[in-house]
Short mmCIF file of C-alpha atoms in Angstrom, two decimals:
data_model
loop_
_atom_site.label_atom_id
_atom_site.label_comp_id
_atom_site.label_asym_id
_atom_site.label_seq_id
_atom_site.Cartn_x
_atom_site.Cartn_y
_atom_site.Cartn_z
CA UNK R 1 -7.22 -55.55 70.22
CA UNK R 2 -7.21 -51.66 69.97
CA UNK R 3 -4.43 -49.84 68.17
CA UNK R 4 -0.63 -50.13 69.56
CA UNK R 5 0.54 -46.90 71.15
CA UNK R 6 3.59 -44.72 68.83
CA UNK R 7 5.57 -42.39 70.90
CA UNK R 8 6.48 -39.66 69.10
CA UNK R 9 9.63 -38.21 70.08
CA UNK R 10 10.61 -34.26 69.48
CA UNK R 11 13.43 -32.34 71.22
CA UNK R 12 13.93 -29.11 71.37
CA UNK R 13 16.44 -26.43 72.45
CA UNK R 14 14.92 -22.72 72.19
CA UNK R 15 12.10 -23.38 69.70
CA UNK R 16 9.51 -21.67 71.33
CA UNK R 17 8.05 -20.41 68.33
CA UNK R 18 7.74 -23.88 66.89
CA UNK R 19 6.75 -26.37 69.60
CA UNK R 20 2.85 -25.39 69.82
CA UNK R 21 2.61 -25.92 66.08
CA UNK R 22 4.87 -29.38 66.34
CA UNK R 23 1.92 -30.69 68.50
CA UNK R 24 -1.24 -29.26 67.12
CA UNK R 25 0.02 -30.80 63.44
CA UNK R 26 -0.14 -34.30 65.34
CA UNK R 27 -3.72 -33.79 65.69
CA UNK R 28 -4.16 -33.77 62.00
CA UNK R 29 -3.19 -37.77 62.28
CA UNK R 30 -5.37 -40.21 61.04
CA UNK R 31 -4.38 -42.35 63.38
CA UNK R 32 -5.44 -41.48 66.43
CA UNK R 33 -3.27 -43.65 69.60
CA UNK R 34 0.28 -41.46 70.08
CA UNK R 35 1.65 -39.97 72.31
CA UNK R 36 4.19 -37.38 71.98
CA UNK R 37 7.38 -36.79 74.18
CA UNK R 38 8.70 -33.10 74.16
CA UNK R 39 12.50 -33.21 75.24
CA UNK R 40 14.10 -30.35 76.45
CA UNK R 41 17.43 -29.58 75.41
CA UNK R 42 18.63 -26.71 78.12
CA UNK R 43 16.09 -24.05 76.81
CA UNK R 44 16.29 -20.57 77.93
CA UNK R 45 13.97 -18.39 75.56
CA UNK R 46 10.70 -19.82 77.37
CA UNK R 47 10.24 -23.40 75.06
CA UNK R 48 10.10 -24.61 79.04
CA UNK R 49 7.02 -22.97 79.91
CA UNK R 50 5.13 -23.92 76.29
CA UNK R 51 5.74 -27.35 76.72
CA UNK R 52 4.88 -27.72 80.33
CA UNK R 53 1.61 -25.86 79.29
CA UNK R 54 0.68 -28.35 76.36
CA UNK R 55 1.39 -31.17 78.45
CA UNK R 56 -1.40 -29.62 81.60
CA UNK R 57 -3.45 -29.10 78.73
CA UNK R 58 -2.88 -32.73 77.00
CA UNK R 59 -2.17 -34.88 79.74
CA UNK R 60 -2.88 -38.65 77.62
CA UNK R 61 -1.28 -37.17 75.10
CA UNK R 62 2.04 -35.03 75.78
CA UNK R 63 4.32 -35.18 78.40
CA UNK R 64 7.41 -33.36 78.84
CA UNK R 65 10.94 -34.35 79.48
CA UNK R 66 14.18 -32.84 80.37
CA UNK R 67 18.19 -33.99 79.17
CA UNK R 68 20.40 -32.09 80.65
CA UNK R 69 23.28 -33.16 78.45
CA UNK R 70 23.03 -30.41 75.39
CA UNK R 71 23.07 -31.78 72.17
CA UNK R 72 20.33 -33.76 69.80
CA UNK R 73 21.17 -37.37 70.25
CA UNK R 74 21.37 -36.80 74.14
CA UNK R 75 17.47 -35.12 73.62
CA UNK R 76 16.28 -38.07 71.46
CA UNK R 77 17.73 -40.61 73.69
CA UNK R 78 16.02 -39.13 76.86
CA UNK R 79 12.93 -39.92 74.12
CA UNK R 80 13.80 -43.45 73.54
CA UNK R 81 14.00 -43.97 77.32
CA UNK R 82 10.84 -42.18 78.09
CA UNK R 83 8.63 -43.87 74.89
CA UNK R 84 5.87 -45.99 76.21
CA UNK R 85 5.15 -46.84 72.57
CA UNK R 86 5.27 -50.20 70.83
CA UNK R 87 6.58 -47.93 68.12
CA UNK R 88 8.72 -44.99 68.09
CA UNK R 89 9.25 -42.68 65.29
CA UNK R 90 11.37 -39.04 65.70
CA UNK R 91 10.24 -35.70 64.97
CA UNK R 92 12.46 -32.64 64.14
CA UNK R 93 10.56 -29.48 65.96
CA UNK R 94 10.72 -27.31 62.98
CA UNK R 95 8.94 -30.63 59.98
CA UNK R 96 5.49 -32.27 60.44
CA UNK R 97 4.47 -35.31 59.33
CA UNK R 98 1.95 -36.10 56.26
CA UNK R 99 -1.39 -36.66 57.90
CA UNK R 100 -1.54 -40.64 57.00
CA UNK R 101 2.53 -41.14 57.92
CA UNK R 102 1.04 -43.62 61.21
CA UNK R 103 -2.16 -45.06 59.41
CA UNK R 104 0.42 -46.27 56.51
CA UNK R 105 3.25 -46.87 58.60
CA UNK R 106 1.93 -48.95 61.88
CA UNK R 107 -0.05 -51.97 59.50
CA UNK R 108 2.94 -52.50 57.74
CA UNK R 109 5.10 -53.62 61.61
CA UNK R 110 1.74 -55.14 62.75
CA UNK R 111 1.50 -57.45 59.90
CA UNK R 112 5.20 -58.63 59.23
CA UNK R 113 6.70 -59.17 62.84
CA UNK R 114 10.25 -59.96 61.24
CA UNK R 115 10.27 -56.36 60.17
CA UNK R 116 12.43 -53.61 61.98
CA UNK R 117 11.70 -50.55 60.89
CA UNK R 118 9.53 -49.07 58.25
CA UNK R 119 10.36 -45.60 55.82
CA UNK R 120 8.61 -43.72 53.38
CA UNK R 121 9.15 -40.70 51.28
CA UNK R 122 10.32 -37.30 52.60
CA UNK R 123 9.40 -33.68 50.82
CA UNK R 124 12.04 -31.27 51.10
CA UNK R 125 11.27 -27.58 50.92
CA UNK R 126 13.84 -25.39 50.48
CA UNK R 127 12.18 -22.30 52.33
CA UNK R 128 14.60 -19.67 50.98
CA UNK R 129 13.88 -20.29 47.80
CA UNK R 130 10.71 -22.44 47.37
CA UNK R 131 12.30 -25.40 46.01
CA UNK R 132 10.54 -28.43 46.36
CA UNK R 133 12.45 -32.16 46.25
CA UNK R 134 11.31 -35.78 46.85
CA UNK R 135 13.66 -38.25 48.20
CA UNK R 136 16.26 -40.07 45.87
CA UNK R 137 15.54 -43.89 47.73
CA UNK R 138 18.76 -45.07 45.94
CA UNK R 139 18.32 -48.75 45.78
CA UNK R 140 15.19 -49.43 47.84
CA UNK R 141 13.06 -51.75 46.53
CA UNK R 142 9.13 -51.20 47.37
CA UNK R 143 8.53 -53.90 50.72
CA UNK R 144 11.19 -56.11 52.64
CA UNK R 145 14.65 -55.19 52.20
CA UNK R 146 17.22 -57.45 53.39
CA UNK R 147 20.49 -56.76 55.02
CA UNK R 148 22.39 -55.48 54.92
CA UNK R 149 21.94 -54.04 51.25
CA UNK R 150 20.26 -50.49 52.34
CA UNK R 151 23.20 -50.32 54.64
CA UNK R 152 25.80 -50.31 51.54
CA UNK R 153 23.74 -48.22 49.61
CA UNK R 154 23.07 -45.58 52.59
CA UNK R 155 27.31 -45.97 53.30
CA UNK R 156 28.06 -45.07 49.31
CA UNK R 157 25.40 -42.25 49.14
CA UNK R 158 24.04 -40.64 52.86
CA UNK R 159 21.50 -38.77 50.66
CA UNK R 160 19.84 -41.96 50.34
CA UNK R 161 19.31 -42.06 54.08
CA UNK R 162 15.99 -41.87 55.45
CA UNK R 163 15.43 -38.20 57.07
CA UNK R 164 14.49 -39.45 60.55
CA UNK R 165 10.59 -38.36 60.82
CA UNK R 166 10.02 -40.61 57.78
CA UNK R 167 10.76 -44.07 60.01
CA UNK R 168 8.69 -45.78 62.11
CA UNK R 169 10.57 -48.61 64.36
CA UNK R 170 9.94 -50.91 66.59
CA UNK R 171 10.78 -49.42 70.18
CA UNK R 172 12.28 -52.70 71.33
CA UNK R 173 14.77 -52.61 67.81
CA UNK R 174 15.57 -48.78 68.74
CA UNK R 175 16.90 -49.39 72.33
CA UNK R 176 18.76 -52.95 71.48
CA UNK R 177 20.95 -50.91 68.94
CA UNK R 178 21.71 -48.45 71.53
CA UNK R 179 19.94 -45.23 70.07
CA UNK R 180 21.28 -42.54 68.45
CA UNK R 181 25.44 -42.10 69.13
CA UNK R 182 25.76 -39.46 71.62
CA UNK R 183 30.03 -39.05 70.21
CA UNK R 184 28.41 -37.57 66.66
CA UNK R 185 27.28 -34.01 67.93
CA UNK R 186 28.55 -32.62 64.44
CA UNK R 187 25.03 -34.12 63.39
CA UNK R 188 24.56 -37.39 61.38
CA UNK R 189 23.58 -38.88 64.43
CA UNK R 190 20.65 -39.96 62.65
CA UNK R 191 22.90 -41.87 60.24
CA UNK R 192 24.82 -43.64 62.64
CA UNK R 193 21.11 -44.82 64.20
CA UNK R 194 19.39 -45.94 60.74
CA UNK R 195 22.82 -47.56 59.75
CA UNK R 196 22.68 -50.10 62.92
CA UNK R 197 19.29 -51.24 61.75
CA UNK R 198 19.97 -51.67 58.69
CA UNK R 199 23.22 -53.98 58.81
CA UNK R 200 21.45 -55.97 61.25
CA UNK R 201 17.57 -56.12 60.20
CA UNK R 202 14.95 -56.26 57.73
CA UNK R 203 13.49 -52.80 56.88
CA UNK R 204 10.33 -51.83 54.59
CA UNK R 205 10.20 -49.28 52.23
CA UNK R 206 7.12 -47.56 51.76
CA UNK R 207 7.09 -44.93 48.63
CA UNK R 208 4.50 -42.76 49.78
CA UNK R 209 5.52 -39.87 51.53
CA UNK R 210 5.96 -39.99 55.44
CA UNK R 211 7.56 -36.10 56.26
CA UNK R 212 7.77 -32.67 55.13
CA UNK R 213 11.34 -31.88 55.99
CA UNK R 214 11.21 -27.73 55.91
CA UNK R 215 15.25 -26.89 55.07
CA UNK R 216 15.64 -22.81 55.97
CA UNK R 217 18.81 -20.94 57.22
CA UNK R 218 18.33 -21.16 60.63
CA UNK R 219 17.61 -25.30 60.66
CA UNK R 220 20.15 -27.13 62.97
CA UNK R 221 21.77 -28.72 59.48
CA UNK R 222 21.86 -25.61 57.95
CA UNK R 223 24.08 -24.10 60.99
CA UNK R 224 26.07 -26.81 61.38
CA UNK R 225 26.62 -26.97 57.10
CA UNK R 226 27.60 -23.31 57.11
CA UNK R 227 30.05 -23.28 60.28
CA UNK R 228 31.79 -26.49 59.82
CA UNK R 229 31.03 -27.72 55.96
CA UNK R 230 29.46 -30.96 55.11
CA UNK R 231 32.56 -32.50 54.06
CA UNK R 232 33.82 -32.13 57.23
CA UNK R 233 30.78 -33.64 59.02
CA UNK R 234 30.60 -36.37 56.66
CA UNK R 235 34.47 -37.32 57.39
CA UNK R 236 33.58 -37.09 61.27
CA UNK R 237 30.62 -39.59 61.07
CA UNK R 238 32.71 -41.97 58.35
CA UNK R 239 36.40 -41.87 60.36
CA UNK R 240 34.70 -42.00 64.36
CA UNK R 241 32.00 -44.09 63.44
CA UNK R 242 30.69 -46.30 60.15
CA UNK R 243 34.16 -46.99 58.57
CA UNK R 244 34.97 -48.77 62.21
CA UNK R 245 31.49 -50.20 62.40
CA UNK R 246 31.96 -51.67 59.02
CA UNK R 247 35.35 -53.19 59.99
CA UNK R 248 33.47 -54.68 63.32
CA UNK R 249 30.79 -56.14 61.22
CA UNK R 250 33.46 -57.83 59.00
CA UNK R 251 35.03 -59.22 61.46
CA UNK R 252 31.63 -60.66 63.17
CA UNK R 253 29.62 -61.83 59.69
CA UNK R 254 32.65 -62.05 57.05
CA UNK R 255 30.89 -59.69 54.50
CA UNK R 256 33.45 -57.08 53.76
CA UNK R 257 31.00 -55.24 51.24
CA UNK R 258 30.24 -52.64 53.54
CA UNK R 259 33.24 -52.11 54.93
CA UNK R 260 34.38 -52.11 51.09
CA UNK R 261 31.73 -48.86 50.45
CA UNK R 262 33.00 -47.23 53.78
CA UNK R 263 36.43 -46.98 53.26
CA UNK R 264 36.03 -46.22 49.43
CA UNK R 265 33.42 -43.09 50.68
CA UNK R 266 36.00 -41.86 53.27
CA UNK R 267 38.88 -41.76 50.72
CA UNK R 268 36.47 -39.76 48.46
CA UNK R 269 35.98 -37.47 51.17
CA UNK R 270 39.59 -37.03 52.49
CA UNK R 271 40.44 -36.27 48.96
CA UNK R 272 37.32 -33.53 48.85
CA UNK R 273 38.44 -32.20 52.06
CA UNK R 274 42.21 -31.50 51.00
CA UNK R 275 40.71 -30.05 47.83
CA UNK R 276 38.85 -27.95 49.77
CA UNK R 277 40.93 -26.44 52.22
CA UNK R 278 44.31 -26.10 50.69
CA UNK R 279 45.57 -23.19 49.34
CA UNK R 280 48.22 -24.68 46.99
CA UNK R 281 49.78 -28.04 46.03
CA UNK R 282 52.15 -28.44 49.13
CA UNK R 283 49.29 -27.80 51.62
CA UNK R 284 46.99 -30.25 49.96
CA UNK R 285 49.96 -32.88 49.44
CA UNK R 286 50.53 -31.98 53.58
CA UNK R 287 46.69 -32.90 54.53
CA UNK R 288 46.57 -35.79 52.19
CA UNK R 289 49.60 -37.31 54.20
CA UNK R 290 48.33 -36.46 57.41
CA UNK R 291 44.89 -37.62 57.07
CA UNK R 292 46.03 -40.98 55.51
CA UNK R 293 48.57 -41.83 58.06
CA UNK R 294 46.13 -41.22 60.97
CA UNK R 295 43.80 -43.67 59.05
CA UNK R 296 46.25 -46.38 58.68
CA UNK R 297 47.27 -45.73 62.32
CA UNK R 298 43.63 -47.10 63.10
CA UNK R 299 44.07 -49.83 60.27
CA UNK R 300 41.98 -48.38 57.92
CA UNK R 301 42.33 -47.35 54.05
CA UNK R 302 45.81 -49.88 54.11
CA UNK R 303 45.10 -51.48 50.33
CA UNK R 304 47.31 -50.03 47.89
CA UNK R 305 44.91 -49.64 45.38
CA UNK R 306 44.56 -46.05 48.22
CA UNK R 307 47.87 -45.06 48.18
CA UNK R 308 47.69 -44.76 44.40
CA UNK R 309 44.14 -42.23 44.37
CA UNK R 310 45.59 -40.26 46.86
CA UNK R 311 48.94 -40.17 44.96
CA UNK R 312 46.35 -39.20 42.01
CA UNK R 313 44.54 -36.49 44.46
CA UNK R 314 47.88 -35.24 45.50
CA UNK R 315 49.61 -34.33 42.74
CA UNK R 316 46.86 -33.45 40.22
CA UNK R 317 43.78 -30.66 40.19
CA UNK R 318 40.44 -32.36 41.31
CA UNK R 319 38.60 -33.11 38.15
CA UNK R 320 41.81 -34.89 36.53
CA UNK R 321 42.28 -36.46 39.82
CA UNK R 322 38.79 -37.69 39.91
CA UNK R 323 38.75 -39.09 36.83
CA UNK R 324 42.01 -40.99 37.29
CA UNK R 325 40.87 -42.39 40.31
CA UNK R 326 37.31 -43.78 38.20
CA UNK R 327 39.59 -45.17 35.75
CA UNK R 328 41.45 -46.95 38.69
CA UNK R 329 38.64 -48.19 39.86
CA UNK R 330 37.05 -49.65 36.59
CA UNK R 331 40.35 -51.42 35.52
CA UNK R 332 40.48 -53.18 39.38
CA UNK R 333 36.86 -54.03 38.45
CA UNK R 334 37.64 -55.75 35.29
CA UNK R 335 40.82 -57.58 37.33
CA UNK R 336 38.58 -58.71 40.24
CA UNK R 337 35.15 -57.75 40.30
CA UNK R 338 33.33 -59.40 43.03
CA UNK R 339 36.70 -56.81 45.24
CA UNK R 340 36.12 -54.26 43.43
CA UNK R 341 32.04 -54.04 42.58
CA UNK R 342 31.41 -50.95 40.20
CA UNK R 343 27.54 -50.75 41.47
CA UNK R 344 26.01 -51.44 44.72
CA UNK R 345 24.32 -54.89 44.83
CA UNK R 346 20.61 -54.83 44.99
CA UNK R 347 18.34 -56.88 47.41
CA UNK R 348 16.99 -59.83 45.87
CA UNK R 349 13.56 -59.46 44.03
#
């Protein structure tokens, strides 16, 4: 047997200086059967017209798609739908991936079947400054990881979260979870996505690295960072979508430890958020309230253990309140550990 197709997704909305280098990089692959899927996102600077060209001129190997429906996870689900692939892995228009990313990444789903998806290493450049980063992997262990133990790390820390290009998943996996959550257009998207596959399946971590993620001022995160704050997209992902997912899958499986992480990362971040935007104590004390009571309208955040850290948050500056709220949390640990874990647990060696 010959080598299973990968469909490569990449959308793109007014990236026309970007979209004939996205392609020619794939060509750099040492593995040699993709295809790639260019998804237009309502494109008015001439992207259109580039990607129409590249697919005349590639015909076995591009083809070009259009979603009507502005906004990224409409774009990479017109992908998903169009993939022809056994395997599907997603491409921002603007990073490339490291020439081996499908040689290391397509053995690995080959050989173990009861894998899901498979992640390596991404490179962060920083291109206003030249920084370079790799990855913090939190608690991935090199090989099978079961769930749904990536899922609490990823829920306690989302820079633990594979950046998308790094994945490879089954195509099959990708469409049963439903894609990427078309509600999220704040971003995070992408963490909503790699969060359903991880409660539910086993995943393979690969430390080699799979993407160069290039991070510049005019990147989609960047924009959305600067004009809405990453607090504020982090409490849109946590109170729409994984603190309720976390309470679903605790209610289906009976293991409340992510659900535990979720709601424990969303009071973090309501506190942060009040912090953040108040001006004084009574405005903070004002948001505090509000925010809480619209959790615990939903049924969320209703422990007491809560109403004392935001009684902490509310009343005293941040770094006190912080470290009131740690000390809170260490001396529930000591009453009842195995409700109130200090670390995340690790996958089993």
């Amino acid at each position: 047997m010959g080598e299973p197709l990968v469909s490569i997704v990449i959308p793109f909305c007014n990236h026309r200086g970007l979209i004939q280098r996205a392609v020619e990089k794939l060509f750099d692959q040492t593995y040699s059967n993709w295809e790639v899927i260019l998804v237009d996102n309502n494109s008015s600077d001439g992207s259109r017209e580039i990607a129409r060209k590249l697919a005349e001129q590639y015909p076995e190997r591009v083809h070009y798609a259009f979603e009507a429906v502005r906004g990224i996870p409409f774009a990479r689900n017109r992908g998903l739908f169009e993939a022809r692939g056994k395997y599907i892995s997603f491409l921002d228009v603007d990073d490339e991936f490291v020439p081996t990313k499908l040689s290391d990444q397509v053995p690995i789903l080959e050989e173990h079947p009861e894998v899901a998806m498979v992640y390596g290493l991404t490179r962060r450049v920083y291109v206003h400054d030249g920084r370079t980063v790799i990855q913090d992997v939190g608690i991935a262990k090199e090989g099978v990881n079961e769930p749904p133990y990536l899922a609490i790390d990823w829920l306690s820390c989302f820079y633990h979260l594979p950046q998308v290009g790094a994945t490879l998943i089954r195509t099959s996996v990708a469409r049963q979870v439903g894609g990427f959550d078309e509600n999220l257009l704040m971003g995070n998207d992408d963490v909503a996505f790699h969060l359903k596959i991880a409660f539910h399946y086993k995943i393979w971590f690969l430390p080699k690295e799979a993407v160069i993620y290039y991070r510049h001022p005019s990147s989609e995160g960047a924009r959305l960072n600067r004009e809405l704050g990453v607090t504020t997209r982090y409490l849109d992902a946590l109170a729409s979508w994984v603190v309720p997912y976390a309470f679903e899958y605790k209610q289906q499986t009976g293991d409340s430890r992510p659900y535990y992480w979720a709601e424990k990362v969303l009071a973090a971040n309501i506190a942060e958020y009040a912090h953040q935007k108040a001006t004084n104590l009574m405005e903070r004390r004002r948001l505090i309230h509000q925010m809480l009571k619209e959790q615990q309208r939903r049924g969320y955040l209703t422990e007491p253990h809560f109403r004392v850290i935001f009684a902490f948050h509310s009343w005293l500056p941040r770094r006190l309140a912080k470290f009131a709220t740690r000390s809170l949390y260490r001396f529930l640990f000591l009453i009842s550990p195995k409700k109130f874990p200090i670390e995340i647990p690790k996958p089993c060696q």
